[in-house]
Short mmCIF file of C-alpha atoms in Angstrom, two decimals:
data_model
loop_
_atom_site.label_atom_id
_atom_site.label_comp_id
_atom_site.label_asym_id
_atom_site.label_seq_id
_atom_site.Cartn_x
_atom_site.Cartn_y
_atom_site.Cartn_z
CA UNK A 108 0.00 0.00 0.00
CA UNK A 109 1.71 3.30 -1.09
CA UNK A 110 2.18 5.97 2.01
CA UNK A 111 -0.70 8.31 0.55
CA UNK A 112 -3.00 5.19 0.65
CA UNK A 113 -1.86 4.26 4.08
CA UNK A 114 -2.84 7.96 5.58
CA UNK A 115 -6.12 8.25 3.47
CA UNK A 116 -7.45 5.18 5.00
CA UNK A 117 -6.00 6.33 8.61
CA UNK A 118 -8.21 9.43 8.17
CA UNK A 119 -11.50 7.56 6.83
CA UNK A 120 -11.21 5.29 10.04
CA UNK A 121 -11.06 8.26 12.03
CA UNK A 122 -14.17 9.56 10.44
CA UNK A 123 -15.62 6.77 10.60
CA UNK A 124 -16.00 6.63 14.05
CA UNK A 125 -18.03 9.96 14.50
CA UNK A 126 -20.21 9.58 11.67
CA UNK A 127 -21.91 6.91 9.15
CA UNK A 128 -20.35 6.55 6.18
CA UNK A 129 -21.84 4.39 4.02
CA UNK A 130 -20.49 3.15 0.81
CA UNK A 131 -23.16 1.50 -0.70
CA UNK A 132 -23.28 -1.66 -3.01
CA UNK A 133 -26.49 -3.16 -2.08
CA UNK A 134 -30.15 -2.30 -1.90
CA UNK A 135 -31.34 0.51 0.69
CA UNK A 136 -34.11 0.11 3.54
CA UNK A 137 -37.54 -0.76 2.87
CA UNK A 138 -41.14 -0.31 4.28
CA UNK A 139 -42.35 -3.29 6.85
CA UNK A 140 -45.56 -5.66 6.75
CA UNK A 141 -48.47 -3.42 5.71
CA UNK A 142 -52.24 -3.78 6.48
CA UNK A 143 -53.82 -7.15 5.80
CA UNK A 144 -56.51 -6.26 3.29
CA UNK A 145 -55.27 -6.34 -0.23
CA UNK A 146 -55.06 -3.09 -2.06
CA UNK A 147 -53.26 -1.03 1.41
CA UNK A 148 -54.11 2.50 1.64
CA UNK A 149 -51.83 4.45 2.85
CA UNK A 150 -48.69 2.35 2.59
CA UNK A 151 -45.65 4.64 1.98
CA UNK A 152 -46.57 7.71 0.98
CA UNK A 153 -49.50 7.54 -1.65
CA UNK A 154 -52.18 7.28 0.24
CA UNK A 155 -53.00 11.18 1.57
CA UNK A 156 -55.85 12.47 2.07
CA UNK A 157 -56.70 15.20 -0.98
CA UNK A 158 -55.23 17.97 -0.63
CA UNK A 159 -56.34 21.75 0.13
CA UNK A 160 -56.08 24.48 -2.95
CA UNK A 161 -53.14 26.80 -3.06
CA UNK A 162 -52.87 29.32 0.31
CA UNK A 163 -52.35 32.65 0.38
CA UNK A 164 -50.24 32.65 3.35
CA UNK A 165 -46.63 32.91 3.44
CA UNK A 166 -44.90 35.76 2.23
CA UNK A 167 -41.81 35.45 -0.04
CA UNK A 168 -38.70 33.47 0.83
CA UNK A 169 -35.41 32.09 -0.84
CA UNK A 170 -36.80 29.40 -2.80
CA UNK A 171 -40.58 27.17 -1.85
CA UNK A 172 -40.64 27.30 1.82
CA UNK A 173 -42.67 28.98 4.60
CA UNK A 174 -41.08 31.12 7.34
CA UNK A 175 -38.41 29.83 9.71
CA UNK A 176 -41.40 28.89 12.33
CA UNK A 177 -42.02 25.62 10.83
CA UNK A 178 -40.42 22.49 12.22
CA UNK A 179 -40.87 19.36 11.30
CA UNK A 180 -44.12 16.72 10.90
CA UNK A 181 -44.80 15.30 14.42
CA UNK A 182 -45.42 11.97 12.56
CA UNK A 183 -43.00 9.35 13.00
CA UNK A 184 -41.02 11.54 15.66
CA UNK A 185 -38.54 14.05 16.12
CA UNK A 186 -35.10 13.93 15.37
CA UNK A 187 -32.08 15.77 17.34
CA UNK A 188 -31.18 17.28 14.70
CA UNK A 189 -32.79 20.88 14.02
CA UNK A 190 -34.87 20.27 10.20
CA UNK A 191 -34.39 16.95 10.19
CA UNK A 192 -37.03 14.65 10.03
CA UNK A 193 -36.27 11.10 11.24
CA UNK A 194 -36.61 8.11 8.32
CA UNK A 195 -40.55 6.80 9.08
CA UNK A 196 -40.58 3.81 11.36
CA UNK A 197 -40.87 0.97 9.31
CA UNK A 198 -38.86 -2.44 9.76
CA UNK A 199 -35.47 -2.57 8.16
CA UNK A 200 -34.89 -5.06 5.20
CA UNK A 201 -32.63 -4.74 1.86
CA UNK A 202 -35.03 -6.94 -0.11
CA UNK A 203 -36.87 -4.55 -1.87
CA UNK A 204 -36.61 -3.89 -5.83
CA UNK A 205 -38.91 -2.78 -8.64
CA UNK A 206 -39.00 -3.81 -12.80
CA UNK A 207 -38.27 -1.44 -14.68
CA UNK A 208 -40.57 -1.77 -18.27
CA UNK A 209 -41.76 0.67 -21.06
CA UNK A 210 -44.20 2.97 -19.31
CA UNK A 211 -44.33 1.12 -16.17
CA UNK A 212 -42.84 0.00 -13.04
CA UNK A 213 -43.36 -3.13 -10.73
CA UNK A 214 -42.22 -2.39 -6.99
CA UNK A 215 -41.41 -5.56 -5.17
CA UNK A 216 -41.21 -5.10 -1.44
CA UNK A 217 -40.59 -9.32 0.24
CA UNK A 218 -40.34 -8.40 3.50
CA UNK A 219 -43.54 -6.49 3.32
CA UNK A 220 -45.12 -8.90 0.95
CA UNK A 221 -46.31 -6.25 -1.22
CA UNK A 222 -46.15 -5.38 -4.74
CA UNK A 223 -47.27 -2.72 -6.98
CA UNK A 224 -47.96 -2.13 -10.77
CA UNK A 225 -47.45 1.57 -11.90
CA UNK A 226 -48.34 1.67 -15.45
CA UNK A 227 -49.36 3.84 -18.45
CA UNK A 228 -52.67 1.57 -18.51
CA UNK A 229 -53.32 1.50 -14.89
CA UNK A 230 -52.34 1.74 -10.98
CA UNK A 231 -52.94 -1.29 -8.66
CA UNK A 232 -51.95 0.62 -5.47
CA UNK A 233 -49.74 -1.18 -2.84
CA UNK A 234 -51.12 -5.09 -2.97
CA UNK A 235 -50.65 -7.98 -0.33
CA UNK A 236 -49.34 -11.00 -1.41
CA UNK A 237 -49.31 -13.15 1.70
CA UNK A 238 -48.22 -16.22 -1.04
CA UNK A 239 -45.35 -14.07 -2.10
CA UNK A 240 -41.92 -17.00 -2.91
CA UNK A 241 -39.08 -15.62 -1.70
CA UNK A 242 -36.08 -17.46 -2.80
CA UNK A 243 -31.94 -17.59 -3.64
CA UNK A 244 -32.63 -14.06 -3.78
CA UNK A 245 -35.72 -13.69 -6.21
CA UNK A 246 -39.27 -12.99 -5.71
CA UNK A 247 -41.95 -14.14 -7.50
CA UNK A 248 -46.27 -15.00 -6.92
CA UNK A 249 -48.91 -13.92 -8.55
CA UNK A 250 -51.93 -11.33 -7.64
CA UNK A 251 -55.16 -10.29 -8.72
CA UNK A 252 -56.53 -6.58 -8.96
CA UNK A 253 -59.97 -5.75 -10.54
CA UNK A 254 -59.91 -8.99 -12.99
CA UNK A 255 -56.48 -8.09 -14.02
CA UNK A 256 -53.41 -11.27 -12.90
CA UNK A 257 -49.98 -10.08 -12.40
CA UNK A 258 -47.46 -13.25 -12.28
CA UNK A 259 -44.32 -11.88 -11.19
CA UNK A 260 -40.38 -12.75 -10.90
CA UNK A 261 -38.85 -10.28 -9.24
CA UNK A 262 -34.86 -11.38 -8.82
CA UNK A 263 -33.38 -9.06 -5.86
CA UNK A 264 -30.69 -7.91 -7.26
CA UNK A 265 -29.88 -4.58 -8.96
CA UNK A 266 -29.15 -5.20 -12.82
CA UNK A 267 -30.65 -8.43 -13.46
CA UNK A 268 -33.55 -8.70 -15.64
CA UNK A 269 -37.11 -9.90 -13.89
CA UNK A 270 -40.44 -11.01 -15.98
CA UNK A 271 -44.00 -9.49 -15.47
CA UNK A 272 -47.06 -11.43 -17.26
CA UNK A 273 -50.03 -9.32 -17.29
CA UNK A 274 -53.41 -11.22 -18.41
CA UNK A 275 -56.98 -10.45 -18.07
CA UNK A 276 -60.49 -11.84 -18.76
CA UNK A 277 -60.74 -10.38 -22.46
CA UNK A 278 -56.93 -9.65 -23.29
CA UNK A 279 -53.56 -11.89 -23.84
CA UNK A 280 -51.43 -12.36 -21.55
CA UNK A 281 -48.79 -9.70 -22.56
CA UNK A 282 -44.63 -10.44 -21.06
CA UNK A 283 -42.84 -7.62 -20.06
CA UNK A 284 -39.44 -8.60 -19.43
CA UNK A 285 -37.10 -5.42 -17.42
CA UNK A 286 -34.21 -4.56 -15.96
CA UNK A 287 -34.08 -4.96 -12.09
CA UNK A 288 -33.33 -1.78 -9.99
CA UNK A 289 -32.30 -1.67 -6.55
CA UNK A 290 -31.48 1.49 -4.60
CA UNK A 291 -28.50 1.70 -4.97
CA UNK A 292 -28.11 -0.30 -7.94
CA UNK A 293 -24.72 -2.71 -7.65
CA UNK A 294 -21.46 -1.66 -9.61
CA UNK A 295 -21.12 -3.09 -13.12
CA UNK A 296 -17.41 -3.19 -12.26
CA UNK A 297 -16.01 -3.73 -8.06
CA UNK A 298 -12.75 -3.64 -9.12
CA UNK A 299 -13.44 0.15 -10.97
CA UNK A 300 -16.08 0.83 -8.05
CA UNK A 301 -13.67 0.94 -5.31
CA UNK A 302 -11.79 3.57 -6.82
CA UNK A 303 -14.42 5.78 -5.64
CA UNK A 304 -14.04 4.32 -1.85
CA UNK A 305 -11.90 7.41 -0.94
CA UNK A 306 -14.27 9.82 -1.96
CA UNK A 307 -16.43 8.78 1.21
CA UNK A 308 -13.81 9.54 3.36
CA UNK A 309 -12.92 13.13 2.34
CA UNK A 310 -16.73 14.30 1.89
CA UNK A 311 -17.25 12.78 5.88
CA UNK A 312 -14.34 15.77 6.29
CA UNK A 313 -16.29 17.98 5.26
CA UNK A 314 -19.44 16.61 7.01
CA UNK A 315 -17.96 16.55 10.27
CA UNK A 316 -16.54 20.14 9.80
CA UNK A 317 -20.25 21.03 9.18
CA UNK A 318 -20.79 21.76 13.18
CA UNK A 319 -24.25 24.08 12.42
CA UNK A 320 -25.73 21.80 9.48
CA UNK A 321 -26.47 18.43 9.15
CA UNK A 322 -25.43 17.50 5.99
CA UNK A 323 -25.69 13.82 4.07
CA UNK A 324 -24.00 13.56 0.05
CA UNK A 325 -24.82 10.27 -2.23
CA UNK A 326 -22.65 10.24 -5.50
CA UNK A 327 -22.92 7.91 -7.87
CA UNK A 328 -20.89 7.23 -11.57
CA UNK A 329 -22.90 7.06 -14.07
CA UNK A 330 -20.15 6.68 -16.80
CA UNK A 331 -18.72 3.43 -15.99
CA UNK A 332 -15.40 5.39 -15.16
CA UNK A 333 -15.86 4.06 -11.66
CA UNK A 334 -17.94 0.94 -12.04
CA UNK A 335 -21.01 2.62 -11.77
CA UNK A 336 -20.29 2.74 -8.08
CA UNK A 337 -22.46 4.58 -5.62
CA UNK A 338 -20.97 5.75 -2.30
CA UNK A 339 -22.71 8.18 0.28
CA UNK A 340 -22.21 9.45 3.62
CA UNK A 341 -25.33 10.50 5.87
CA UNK A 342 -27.21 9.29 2.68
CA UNK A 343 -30.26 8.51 5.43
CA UNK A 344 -30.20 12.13 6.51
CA UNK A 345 -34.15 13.40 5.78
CA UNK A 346 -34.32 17.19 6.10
CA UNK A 347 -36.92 18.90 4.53
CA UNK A 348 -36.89 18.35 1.04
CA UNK A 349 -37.70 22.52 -0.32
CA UNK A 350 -37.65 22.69 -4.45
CA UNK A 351 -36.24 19.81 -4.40
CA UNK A 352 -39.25 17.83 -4.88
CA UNK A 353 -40.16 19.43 -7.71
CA UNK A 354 -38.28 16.92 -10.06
CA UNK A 355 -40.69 14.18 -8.50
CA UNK A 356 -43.55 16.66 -9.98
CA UNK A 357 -41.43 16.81 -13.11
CA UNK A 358 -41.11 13.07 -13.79
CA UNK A 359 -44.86 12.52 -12.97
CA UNK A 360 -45.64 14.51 -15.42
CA UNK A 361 -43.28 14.21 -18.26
CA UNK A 362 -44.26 10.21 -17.23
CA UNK A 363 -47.70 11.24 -18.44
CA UNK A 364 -46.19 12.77 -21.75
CA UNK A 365 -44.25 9.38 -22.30
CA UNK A 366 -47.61 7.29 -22.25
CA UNK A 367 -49.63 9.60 -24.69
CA UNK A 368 -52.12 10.93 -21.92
CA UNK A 369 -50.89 14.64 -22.05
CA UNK A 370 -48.96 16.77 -24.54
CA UNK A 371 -46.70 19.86 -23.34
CA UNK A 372 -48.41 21.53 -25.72
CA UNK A 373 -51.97 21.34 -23.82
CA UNK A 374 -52.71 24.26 -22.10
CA UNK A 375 -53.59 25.23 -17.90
CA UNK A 376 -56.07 28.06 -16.97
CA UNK A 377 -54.11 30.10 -14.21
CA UNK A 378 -55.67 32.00 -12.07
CA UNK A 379 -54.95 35.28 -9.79
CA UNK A 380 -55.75 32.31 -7.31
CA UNK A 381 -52.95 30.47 -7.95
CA UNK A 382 -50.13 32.97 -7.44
CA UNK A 383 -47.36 32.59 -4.64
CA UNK A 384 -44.47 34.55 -3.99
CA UNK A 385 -40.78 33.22 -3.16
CA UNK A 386 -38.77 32.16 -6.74
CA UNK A 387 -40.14 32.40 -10.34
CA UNK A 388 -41.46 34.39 -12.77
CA UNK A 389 -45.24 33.60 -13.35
CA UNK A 390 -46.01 35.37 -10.17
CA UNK A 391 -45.36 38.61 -12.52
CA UNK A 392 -47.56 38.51 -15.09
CA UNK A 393 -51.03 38.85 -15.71
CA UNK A 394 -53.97 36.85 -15.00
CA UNK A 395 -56.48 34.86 -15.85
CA UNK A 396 -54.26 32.95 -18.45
CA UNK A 397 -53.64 29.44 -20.88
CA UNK A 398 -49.77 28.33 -19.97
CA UNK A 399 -48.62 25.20 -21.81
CA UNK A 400 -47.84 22.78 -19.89
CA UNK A 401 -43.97 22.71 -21.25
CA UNK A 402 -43.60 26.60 -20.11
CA UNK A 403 -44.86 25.33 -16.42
CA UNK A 404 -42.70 22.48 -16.30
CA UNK A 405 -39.66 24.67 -18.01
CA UNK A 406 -40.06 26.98 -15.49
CA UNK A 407 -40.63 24.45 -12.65
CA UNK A 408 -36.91 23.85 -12.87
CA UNK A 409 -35.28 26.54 -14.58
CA UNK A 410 -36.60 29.52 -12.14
CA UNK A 411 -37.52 26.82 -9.43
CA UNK A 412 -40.97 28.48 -9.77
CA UNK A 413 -43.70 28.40 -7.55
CA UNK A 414 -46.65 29.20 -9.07
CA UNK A 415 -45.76 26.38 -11.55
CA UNK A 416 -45.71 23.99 -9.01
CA UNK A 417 -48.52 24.16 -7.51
CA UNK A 418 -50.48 24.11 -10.69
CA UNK A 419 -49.00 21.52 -11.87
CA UNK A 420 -49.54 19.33 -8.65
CA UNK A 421 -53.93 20.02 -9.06
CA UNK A 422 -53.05 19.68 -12.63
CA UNK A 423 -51.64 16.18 -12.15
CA UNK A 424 -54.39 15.35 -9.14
CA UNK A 425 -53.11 16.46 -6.11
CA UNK A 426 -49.93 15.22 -3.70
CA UNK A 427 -51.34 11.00 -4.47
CA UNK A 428 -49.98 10.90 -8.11
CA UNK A 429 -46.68 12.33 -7.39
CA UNK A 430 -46.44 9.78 -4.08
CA UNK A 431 -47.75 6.68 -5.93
CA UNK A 432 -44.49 7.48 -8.11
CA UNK A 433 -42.34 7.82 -5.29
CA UNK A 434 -43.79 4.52 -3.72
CA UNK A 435 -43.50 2.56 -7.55
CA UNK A 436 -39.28 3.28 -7.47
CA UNK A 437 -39.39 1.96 -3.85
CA UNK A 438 -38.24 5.67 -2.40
CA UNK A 439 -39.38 5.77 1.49
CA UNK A 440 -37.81 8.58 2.63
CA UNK A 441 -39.37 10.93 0.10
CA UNK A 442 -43.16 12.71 0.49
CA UNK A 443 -45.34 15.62 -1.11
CA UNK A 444 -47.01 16.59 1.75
CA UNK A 445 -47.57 20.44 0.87
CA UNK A 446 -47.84 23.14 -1.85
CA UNK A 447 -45.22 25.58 -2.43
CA UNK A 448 -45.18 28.68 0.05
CA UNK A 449 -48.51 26.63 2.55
CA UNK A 450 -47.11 27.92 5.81
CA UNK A 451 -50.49 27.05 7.58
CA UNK A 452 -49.71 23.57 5.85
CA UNK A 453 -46.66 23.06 7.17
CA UNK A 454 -47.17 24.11 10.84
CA UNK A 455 -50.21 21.63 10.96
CA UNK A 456 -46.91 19.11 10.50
CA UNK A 457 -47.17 18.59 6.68
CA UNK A 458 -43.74 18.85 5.19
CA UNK A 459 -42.20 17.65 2.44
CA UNK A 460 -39.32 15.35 3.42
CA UNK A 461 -36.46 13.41 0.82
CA UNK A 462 -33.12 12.19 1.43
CA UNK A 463 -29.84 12.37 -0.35
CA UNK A 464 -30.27 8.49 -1.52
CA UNK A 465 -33.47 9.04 -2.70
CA UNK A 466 -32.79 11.81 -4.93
CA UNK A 467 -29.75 9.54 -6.54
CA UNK A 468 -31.78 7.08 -7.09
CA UNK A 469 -34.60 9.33 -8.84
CA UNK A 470 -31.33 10.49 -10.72
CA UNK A 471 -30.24 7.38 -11.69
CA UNK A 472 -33.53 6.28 -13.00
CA UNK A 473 -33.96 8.97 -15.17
CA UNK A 474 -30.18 8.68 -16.86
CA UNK A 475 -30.52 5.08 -17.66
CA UNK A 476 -33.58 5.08 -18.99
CA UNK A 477 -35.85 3.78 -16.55
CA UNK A 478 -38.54 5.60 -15.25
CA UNK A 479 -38.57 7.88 -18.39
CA UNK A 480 -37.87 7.75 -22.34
CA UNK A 481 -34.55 9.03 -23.88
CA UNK A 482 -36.48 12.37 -25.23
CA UNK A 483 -38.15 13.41 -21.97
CA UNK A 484 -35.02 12.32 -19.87
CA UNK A 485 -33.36 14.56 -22.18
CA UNK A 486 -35.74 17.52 -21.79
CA UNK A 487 -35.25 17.13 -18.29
CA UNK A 488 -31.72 17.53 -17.99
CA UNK A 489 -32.23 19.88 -20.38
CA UNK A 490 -34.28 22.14 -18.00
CA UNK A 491 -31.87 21.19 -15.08
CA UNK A 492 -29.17 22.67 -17.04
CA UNK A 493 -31.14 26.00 -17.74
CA UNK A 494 -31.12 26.75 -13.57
CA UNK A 495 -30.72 30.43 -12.84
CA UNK A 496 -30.46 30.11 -9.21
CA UNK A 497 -26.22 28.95 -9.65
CA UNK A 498 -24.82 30.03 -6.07
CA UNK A 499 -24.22 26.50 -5.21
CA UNK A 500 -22.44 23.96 -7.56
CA UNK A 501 -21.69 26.09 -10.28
CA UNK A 502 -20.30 28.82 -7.80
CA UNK A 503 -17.56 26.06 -6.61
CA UNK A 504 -16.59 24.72 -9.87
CA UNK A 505 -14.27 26.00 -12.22
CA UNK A 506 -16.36 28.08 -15.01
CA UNK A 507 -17.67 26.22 -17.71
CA UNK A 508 -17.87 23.02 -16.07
CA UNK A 509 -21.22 21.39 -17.41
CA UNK A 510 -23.89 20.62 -14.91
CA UNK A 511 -27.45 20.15 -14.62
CA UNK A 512 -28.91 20.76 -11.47
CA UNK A 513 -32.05 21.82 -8.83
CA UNK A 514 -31.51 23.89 -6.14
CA UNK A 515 -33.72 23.73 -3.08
CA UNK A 516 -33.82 26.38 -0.28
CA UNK A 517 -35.22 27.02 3.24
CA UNK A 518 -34.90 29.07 6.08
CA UNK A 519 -33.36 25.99 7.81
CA UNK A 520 -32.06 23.77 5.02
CA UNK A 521 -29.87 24.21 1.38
CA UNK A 522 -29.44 21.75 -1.09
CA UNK A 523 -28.34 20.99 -4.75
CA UNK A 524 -28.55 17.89 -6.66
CA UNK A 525 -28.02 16.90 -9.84
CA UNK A 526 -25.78 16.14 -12.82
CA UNK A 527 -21.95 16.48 -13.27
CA UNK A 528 -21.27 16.30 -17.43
CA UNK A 529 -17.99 16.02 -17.47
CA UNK A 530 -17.59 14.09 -20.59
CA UNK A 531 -16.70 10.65 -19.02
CA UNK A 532 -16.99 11.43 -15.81
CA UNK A 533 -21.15 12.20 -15.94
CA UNK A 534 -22.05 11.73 -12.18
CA UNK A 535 -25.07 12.15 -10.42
CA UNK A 536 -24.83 13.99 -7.09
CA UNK A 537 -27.05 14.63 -3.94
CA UNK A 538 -25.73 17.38 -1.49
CA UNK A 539 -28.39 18.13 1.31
CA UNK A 540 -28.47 19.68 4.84
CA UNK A 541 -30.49 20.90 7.37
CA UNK A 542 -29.77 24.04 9.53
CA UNK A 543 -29.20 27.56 8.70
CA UNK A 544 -29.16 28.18 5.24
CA UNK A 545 -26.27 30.60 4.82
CA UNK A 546 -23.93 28.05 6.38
CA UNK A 547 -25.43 25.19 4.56
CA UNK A 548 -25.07 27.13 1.34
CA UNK A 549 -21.60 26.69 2.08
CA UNK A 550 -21.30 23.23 3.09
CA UNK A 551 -22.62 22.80 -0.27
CA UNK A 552 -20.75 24.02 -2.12
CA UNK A 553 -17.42 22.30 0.04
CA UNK A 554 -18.64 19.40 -1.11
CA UNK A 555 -19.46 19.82 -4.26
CA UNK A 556 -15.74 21.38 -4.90
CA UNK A 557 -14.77 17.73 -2.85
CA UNK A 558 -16.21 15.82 -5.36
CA UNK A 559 -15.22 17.92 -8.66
CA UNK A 560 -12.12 17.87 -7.71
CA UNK A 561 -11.77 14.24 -7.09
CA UNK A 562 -13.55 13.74 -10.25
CA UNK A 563 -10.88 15.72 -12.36
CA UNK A 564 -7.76 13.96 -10.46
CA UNK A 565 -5.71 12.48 -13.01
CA UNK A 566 -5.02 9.18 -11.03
CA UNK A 567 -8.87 8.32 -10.92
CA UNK A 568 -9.14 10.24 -7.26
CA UNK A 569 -5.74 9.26 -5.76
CA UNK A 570 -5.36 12.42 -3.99
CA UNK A 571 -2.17 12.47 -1.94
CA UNK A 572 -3.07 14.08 1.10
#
């Protein structure tokens, strides 16, 4: 082991030991037994109640967010950490994986014994399967919804490829073989995975040096440089989750565009009714007016804009769509709890929560193909790249250095995710924290720089230290 080895792995021990760092090759935690009925309401996060219309309250603030009074939901208790929502109780398991297929997904949970079929032709909601097979690592059974049989095997493992046979009373059985996906999917390559081990260790640096913000970072390759390796440190952590969840609304609805149901061309009615303040640029112009859906969702990302979100989330049927996606890609620390700017909302205890591995493996999803086509994935990034609010990873990189990205700010949390585009290097990062914003602006963009410059490092992230 060279010297420069010897010290980085002195200093990752010694990290170790005051916080979690994970480096991640198999699949995350997963929801526990549900209800015994069949189709479970409420499981996850897609059963809410319907929500309320836009509010009025809240004045303006750095990004979605009400004023620094709000704390966190008093569901599933409180965390010692200031903004920080604890991960819902739920028992721990790594068996949990969905199919990924054209225009659908089938979410596998074995502990749970659940399943669910997320389609363009239909929604099964979370479903029992008390008969669920679980075995050398695959699941498999069969279920019945509405006259409708879905004969699954489900192996457990990110990568490999599982089989879905859908039949009915008056249709053919119709196969739809898919690529498994776990969160975090496995490396295609250990050997070029561990490479990225080191990385862990100097973003816990910055972590620990964090004192006023707790702050969590998932990274993973998605150019095969590295294996396709994940790694993450505090990649539990669940602060609030601010703009943010706005590329959940995103993919719901560019979903939509993907099966035929919409067009971005369709037009919304927006009303004086519907205008917040805080970031974006509806909120200045005038109405009663028609905006296509592609300006909402354009400006949903590139202005992080209010208004737009909230129109889109009655336009797409309230906070259950958007959840029911987050449920299908198996993402339990994530919920759409609130509209943009609902102060009363949020001090009633409805918040809306993610967590750094859960926006990575939204990420990943959407580069490989998975939860969206190649044009709308493309449109997306596209958008991402468009961002006007830049003080965060484009401030710490190097100008000209390609990203896409969504900001999300708070009173008491600051985050960026996103792309990196170095040509291949393309990574997909998470950087979240709770705590005051000005100092978690900061922490940001620390690690951000951590990870560019790791990234860039001629010797694949050797750094000698």
């Amino acid at each position: 082991m060279r010297k420069s080895d010897k010290k980085r792995s002195s200093s990752l021990l010694a990290a170790a030991v005051a916080l979690v760092v994970a480096a991640t090759t198999g699949p995350a935690t997963a929801d526990g037994p549900g209800p015994d009925h069949q189709t479970i309401q409420g499981y996850a996060s897609d059963g809410l109640a319907a929500d309320d219309g836009p509010s009025d309250e809240g004045g303006p603030s750095d990004d979605d967010g009400p004023s620094d009074t709000d704390g966190p939901s008093d569901e599933g208790g409180r965390s010692d950490e200031p903004g920080v929502e604890p991960t819902p109780e739920r028992a721990p398991t790594s068996e949990v994986s969905w199919l990924s297929f054209p225009g659908g997904a089938f979410a596998v949970d074995s502990l749970g014994h659940t399943v669910r079929y997320r389609a363009c032709d239909g929604d099964t909601g979370r479903v029992a399967d008390p008969d669920m097979r679980v075995a050398v690592g695959v699941a498999s059974g069969e279920v019945t919804v509405d006259g409708r049989s879905f004969n699954y095997r489900v192996p457990l493992v990110g990568r490999s490829t599982g089989t879905l046979v859908v039949s009915g009373p008056q249709a053919q059985p119709v196969r739809l073989p898919g690529v498994v996906v776990t969160s975090p999917q496995p490396p295609t390559d250990p050997v070029a995975g561990a490479r990225l081990f080191p990385l862990s260790g100097q973003l816990a640096r910055v972590v620990a040096d964090a004192s006023l913000n707790p702050a969590g970072a998932t990274v993973r390759d998605l150019s095969g440089r590295y294996g396709d390796q994940q790694i993450s440190v505090n990649g539990s952590l669940r602060p609030k989750a601010a703009s943010v969840i706005k590329l959940w609304i995103l993919v719901e609805l560019l979903r939509r565009v993907d099966c035929g149901q919409v067009s971005l061309d369709d037009g919304v009615l927006v009303t004086p009714a519907d205008v917040v303040g805080g970031t974006g640029q509806l909120q200045f112009e005038t109405f009663p007016q028609v905006v296509t859906l592609y300006r909402l969702a354009r400006y949903l990302i590139k202005y992080s804009d209010n208004v737009a979100a909230n129109v889109l989330i009655t336009y797409l049927g309230g906070f259950a769509p958007v959840n029911a996606l987050i449920d299908s890609m198996n993402q339990r620390s994530t919920i759409l709890a609130r509209r943009m700017l609902d102060s009363a909302a949020a001090q009633r205890g409805e918040e809306n929560y993610t967590s750094p591995d859960d926006v990575v493996s939204l990420l990943g999803a959407v580069w490989d193909g998975e939860i969206l086509t190649p044009a709308s994935r493309d449109l997306m990034i596209g958008f991402m790249r468009e961002q006007t609010l830049n003080t965060k990873i484009p401030a710490a990189l190097p100008p000209g250095v390609p990203v896409a990205h969504k900001t999300g700010d708070l009173p008491d949390a600051s985050h960026d995710v996103g792309y990196y585009l170095i040509p291949g290097t393309e990574t997909a990062v998470a950087f979240l924290t709770a705590g005051p914003m000005a100092t978690g602006d900061e922490t940001v963009r620390r690690m951000a720089r951590t990870v560019y410059d790791f990234l860039v490092t001629p010797s694949d992230g050797a750094v000698e230290e």
